[in-house]
mmCIF file of C-alpha atoms in Angstrom:
data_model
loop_
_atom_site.group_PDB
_atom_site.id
_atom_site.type_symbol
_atom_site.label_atom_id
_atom_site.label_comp_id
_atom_site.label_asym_id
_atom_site.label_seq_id
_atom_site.Cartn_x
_atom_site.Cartn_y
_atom_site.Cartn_z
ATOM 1 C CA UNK A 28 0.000 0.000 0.000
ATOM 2 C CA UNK A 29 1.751 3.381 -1.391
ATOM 3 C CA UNK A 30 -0.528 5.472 1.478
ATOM 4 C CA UNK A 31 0.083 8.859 0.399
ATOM 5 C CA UNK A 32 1.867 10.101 -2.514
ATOM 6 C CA UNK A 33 3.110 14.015 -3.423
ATOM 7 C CA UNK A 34 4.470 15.180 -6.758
ATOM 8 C CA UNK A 35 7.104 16.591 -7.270
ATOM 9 C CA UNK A 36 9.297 16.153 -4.476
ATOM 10 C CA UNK A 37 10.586 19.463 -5.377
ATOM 11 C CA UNK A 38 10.590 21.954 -7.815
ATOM 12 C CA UNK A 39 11.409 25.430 -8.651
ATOM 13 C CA UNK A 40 9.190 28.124 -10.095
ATOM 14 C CA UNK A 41 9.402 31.787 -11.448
ATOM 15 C CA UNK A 42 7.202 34.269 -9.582
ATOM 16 C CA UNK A 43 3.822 33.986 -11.226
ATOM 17 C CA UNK A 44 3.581 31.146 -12.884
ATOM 18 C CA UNK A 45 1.038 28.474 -11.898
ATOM 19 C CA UNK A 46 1.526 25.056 -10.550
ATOM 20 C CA UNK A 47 -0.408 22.461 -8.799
ATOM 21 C CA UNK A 48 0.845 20.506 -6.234
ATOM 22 C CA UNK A 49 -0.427 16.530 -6.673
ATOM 23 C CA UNK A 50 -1.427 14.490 -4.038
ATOM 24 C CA UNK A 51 -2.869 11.016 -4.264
ATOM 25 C CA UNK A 52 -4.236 8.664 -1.344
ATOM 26 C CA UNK A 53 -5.727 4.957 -1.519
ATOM 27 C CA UNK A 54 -6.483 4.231 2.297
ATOM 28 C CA UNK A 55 -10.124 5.502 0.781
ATOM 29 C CA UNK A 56 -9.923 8.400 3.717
ATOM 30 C CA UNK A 57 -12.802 10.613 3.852
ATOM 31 C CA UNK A 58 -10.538 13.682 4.870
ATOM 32 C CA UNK A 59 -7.276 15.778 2.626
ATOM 33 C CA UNK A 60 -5.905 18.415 4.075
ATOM 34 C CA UNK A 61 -2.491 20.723 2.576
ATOM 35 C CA UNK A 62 -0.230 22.395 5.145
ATOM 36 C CA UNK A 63 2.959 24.207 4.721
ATOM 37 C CA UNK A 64 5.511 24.124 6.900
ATOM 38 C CA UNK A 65 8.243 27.078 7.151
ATOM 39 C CA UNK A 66 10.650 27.234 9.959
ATOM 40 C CA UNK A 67 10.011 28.051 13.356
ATOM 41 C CA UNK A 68 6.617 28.750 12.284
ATOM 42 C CA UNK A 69 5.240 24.969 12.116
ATOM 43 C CA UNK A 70 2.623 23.093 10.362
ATOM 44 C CA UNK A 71 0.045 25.537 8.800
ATOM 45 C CA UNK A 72 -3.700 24.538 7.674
ATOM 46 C CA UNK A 73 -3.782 25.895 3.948
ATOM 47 C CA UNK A 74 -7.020 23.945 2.548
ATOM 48 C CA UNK A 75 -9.091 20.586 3.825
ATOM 49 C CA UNK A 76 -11.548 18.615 2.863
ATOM 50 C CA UNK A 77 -14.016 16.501 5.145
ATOM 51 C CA UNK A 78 -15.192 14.804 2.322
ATOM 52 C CA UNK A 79 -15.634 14.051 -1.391
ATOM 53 C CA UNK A 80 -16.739 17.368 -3.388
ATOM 54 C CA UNK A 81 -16.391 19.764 -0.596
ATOM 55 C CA UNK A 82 -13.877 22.120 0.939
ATOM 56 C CA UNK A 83 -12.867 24.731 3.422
ATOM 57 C CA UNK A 84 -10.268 27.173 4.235
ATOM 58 C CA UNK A 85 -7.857 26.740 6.620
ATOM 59 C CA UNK A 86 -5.277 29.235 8.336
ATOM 60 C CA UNK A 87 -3.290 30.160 5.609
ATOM 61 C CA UNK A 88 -5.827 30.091 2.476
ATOM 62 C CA UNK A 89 -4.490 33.229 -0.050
ATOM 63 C CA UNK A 90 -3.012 32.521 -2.932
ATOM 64 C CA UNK A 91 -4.336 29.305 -3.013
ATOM 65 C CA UNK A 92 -6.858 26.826 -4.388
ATOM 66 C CA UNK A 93 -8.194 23.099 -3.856
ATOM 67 C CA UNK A 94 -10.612 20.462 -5.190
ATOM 68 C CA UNK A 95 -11.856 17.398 -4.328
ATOM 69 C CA UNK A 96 -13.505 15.678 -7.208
ATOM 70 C CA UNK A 97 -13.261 12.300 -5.751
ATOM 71 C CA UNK A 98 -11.729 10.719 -2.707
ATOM 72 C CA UNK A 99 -8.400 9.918 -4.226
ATOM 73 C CA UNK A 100 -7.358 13.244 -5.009
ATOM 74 C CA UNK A 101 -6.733 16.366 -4.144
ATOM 75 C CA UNK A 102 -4.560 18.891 -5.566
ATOM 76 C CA UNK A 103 -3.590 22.162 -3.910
ATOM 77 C CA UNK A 104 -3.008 25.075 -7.335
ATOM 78 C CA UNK A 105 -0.852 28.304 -6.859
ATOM 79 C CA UNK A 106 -2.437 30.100 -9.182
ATOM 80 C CA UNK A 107 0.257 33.018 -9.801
ATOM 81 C CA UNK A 108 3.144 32.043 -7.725
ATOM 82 C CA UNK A 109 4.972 34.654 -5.335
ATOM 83 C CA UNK A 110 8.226 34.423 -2.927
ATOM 84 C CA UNK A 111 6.650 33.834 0.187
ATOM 85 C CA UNK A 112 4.941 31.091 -0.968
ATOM 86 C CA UNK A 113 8.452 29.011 -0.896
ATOM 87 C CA UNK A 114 8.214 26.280 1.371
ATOM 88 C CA UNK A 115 7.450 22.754 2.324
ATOM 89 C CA UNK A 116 3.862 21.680 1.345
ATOM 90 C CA UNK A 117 2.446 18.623 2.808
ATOM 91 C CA UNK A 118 -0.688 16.641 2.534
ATOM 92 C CA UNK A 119 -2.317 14.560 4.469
ATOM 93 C CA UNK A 120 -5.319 12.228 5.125
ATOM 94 C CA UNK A 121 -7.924 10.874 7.733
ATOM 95 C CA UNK A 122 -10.619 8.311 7.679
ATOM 96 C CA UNK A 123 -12.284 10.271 10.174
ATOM 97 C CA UNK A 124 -12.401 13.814 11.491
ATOM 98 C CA UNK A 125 -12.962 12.909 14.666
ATOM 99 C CA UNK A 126 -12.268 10.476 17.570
ATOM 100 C CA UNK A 127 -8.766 9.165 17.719
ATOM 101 C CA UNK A 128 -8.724 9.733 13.488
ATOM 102 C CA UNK A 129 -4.829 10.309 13.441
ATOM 103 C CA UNK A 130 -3.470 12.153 10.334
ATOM 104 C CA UNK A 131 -1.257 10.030 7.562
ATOM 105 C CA UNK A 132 0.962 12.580 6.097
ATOM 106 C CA UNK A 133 2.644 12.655 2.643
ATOM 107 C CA UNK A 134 6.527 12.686 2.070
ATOM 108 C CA UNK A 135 6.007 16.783 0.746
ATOM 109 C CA UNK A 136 6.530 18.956 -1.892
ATOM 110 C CA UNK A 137 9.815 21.583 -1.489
ATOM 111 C CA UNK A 138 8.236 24.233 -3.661
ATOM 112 C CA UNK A 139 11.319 27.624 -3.993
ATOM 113 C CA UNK A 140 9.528 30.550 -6.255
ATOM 114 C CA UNK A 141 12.180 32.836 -7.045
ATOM 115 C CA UNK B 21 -6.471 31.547 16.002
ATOM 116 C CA UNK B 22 -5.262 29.232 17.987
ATOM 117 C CA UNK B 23 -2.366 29.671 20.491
ATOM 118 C CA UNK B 24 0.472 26.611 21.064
ATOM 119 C CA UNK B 25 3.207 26.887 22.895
ATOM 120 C CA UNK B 26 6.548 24.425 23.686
ATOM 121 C CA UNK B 27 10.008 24.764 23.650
ATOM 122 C CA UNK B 28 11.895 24.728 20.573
ATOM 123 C CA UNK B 29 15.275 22.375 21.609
ATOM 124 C CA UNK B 30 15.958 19.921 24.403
ATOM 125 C CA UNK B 31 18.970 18.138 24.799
ATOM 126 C CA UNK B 32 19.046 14.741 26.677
ATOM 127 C CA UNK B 33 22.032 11.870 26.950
ATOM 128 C CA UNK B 34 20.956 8.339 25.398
ATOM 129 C CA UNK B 35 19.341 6.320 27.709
ATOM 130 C CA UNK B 36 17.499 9.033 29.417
ATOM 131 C CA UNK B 37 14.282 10.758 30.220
ATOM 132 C CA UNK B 38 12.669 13.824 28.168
ATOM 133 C CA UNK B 39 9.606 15.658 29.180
ATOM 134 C CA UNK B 40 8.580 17.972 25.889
ATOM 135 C CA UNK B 41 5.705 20.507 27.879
ATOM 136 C CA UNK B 42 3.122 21.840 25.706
ATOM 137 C CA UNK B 43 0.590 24.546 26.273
ATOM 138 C CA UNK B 44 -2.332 25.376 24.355
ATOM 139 C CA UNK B 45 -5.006 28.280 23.930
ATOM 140 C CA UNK B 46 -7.942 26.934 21.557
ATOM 141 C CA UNK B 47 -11.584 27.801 20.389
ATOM 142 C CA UNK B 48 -13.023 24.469 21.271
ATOM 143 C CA UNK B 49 -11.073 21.511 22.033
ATOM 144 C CA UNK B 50 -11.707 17.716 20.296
ATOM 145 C CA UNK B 51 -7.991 16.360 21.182
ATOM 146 C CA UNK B 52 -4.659 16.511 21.388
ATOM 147 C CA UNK B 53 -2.066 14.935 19.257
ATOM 148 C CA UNK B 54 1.705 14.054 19.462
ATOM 149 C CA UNK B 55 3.568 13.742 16.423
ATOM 150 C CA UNK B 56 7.363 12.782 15.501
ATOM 151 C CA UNK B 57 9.282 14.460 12.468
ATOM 152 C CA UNK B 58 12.368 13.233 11.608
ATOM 153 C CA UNK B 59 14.357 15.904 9.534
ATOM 154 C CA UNK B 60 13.021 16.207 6.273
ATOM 155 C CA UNK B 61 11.131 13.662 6.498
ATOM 156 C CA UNK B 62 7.067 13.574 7.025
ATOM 157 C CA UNK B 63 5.440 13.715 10.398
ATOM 158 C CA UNK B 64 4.137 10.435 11.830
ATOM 159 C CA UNK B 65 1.441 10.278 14.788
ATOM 160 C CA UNK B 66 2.714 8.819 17.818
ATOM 161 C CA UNK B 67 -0.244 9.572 20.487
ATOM 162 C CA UNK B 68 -3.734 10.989 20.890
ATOM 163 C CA UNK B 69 -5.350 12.300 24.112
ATOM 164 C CA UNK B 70 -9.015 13.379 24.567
ATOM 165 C CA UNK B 71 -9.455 12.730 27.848
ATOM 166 C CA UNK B 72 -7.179 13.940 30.856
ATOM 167 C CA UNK B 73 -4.311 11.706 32.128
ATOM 168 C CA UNK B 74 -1.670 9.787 30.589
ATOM 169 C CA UNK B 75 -1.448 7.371 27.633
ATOM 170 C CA UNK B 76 1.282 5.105 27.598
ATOM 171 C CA UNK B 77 2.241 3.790 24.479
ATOM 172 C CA UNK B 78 5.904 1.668 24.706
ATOM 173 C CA UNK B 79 8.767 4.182 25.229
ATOM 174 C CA UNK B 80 6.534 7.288 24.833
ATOM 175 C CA UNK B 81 3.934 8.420 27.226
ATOM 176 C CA UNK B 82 1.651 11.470 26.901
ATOM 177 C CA UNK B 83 -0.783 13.379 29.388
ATOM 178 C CA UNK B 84 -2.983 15.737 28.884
ATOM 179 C CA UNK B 85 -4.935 18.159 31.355
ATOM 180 C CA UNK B 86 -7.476 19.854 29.809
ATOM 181 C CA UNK B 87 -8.139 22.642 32.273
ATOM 182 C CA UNK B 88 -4.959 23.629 32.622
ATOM 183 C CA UNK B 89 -3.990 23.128 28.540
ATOM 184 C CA UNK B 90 -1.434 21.588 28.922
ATOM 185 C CA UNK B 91 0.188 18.706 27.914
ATOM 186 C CA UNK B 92 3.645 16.893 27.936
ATOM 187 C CA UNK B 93 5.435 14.054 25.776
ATOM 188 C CA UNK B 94 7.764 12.181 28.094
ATOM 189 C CA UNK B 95 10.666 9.955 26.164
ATOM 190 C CA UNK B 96 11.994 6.933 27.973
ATOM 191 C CA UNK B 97 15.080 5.369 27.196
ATOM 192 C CA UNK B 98 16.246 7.463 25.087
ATOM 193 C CA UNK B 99 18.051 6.096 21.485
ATOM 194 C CA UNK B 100 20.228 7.950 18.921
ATOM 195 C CA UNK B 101 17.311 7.423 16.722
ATOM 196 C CA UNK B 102 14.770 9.453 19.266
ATOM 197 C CA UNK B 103 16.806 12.983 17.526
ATOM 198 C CA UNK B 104 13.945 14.674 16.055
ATOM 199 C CA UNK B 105 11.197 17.494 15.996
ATOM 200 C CA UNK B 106 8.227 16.366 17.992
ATOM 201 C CA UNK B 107 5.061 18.638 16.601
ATOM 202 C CA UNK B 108 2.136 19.231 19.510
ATOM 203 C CA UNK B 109 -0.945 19.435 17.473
ATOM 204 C CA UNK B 110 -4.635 20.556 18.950
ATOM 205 C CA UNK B 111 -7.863 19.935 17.423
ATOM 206 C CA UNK B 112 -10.425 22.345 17.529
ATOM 207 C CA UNK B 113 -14.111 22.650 17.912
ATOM 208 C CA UNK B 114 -14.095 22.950 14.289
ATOM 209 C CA UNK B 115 -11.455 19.579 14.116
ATOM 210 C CA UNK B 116 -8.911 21.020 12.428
ATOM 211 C CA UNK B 117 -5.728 20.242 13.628
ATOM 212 C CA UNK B 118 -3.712 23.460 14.776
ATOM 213 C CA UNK B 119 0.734 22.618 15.290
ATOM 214 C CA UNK B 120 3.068 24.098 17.246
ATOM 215 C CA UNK B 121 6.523 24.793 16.043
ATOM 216 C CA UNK B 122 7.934 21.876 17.634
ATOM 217 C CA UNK B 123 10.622 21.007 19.914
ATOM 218 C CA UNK B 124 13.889 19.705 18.285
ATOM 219 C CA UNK B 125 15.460 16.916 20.669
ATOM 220 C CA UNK B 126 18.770 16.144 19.913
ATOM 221 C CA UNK B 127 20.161 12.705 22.041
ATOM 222 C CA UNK B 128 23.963 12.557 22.837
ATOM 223 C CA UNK B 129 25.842 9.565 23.077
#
C-alpha cells in the first residue's frame, strides 16, 4: 500500500507562474488536508476537505486553491506564484475527522519561487 | 487563532528521560495529538489524548490536562534514533488540527 503520494518532491518556479501541487491517497480516507511548513513557524492549515466534493479554508488560504472531485485526489493550485509562498507543502489524510482519526501525512513537496 | 506553545530544543544523553511541555489556547477543544518528524522527512502520529491523564504507548507516554492546557510528551530510554522534531498538534471545535513549532530533541551519546 503506497498510502500517500506528493508530486514533485521538489521543484522550482518563477514568480507567477502556476503550478499544482499533486497528491494522491488509496487508504479511501474521507478527509485531505495541505499544510505548509516554514521554519520556526510549524505546520500551517492551507485547505481541507471533510469529504468528497467539498472544501474549506484553513489558516493560511491566499493565494491558493483546492478540489476534491473524488476521494483519491486532491490537488492544492498556486495560481500566480509569489516568494513567500516558498516552502514545504504537505498533505495529508484521515478516515475520520474525529475520535482518535490520526493524520497520515505525505513525504512533501519543497516548492522555492524565485 | 489558535495559540500553542513548547520549547523549541531539548537536549538529553541516550538512555534518558525527556519531558517535551506543551501549552495550548484553543476555540473548542476535540484532542490533542503528538507527532514525531524526523528531519526532512514527514510527520508520523505517535499519540492521541481526549481525555485527561496519561497514555502510555511503549517508550513514549503522553498526558494531557485539559483545564490547565497543557500537555507533555515524556521519552523513555532514550536512542540515537529518538533525535527529532516532535510537533504538539490541537484539534479544535471545528477539528482542524492546529501545530506548534515543535521542539527539536537532539540525544547525545
Amino acid at each position: 500500500t503506497a498510502g500517500i503520494t506528493q508530486a514533485p518532491t521538489s521543484q522550482i518556479l518563477a514568480a507567477g507562474r502556476s503550478m499544482t501541487l499533486r497528491c494522491t491517497q488509496d487508504m479511501r480516507h474521507n478527509a485531505m488536508y495541505w499544510y505548509r511548513q516554514d521554519l520556526g513557524l510549524g505546520l500551517r492549515l492551507i485547505h481541507y476537505s471533510n469529504t468528497a466534493g467539498t472544501t474549506g479554508k484553513g489558516e493560511v488560504p491566499d493565494g491558493y486553491s483546492v478540489s476534491r472531485a473524488n476521494t483519491d485526489d486532491f490537488p492544492l493550485t498556486l495560481a500566480s506564484a509569489v516568494p513567500s509562498q516558498t516552502s514545504v507543502y504537505f498533505c495529508a489524510s484521515s478516515d475520520s475527522i474525529a475520535g482518535g482519526g490520526e493524520q497520515f501525512f505525505g513525504p512533501g513537496t519543497r516548492l522555492t519561487v524565485l | 487563532g489558535q495559540n500553542i506553545d513548547q520549547p523549541t530544543e531539548m537536549t538529553a544523553t541516550e538512555g534518558a528521560i525527556v519531558q517535551i511541555n506543551c501549552t495550548y489556547q484553543t476555540s473548542g477543544f476535540n484532542g490533542l495529538f503528538w507527532y514525531q518528524q524526523h528531519a526532512g522527512e514527514a510527520p508520523t502520529f505517535l499519540s492521541y489524548n481526549v481525555l485527561d491523564g496519561l497514555e502510555e504507548k511503549g517508550r513514549f507516554s503522553s498526558f494531557l490536562s485539559r483545564s490547565k492546557g497543557y500537555s507533555y510528551l515524556l521519552l523513555k530510554e532514550l536512542q540515537m534514533k529518538d533525535s527529532a522534531s516532535y510537533l504538539c498538534a490541537v484539534r479544535d471545535g471545528d477539528y482542524k488540527l492546529s501545530f506548534g513549532a515543535g521542539t527539536t530533541v537532539t540525544v547525545r551519546a
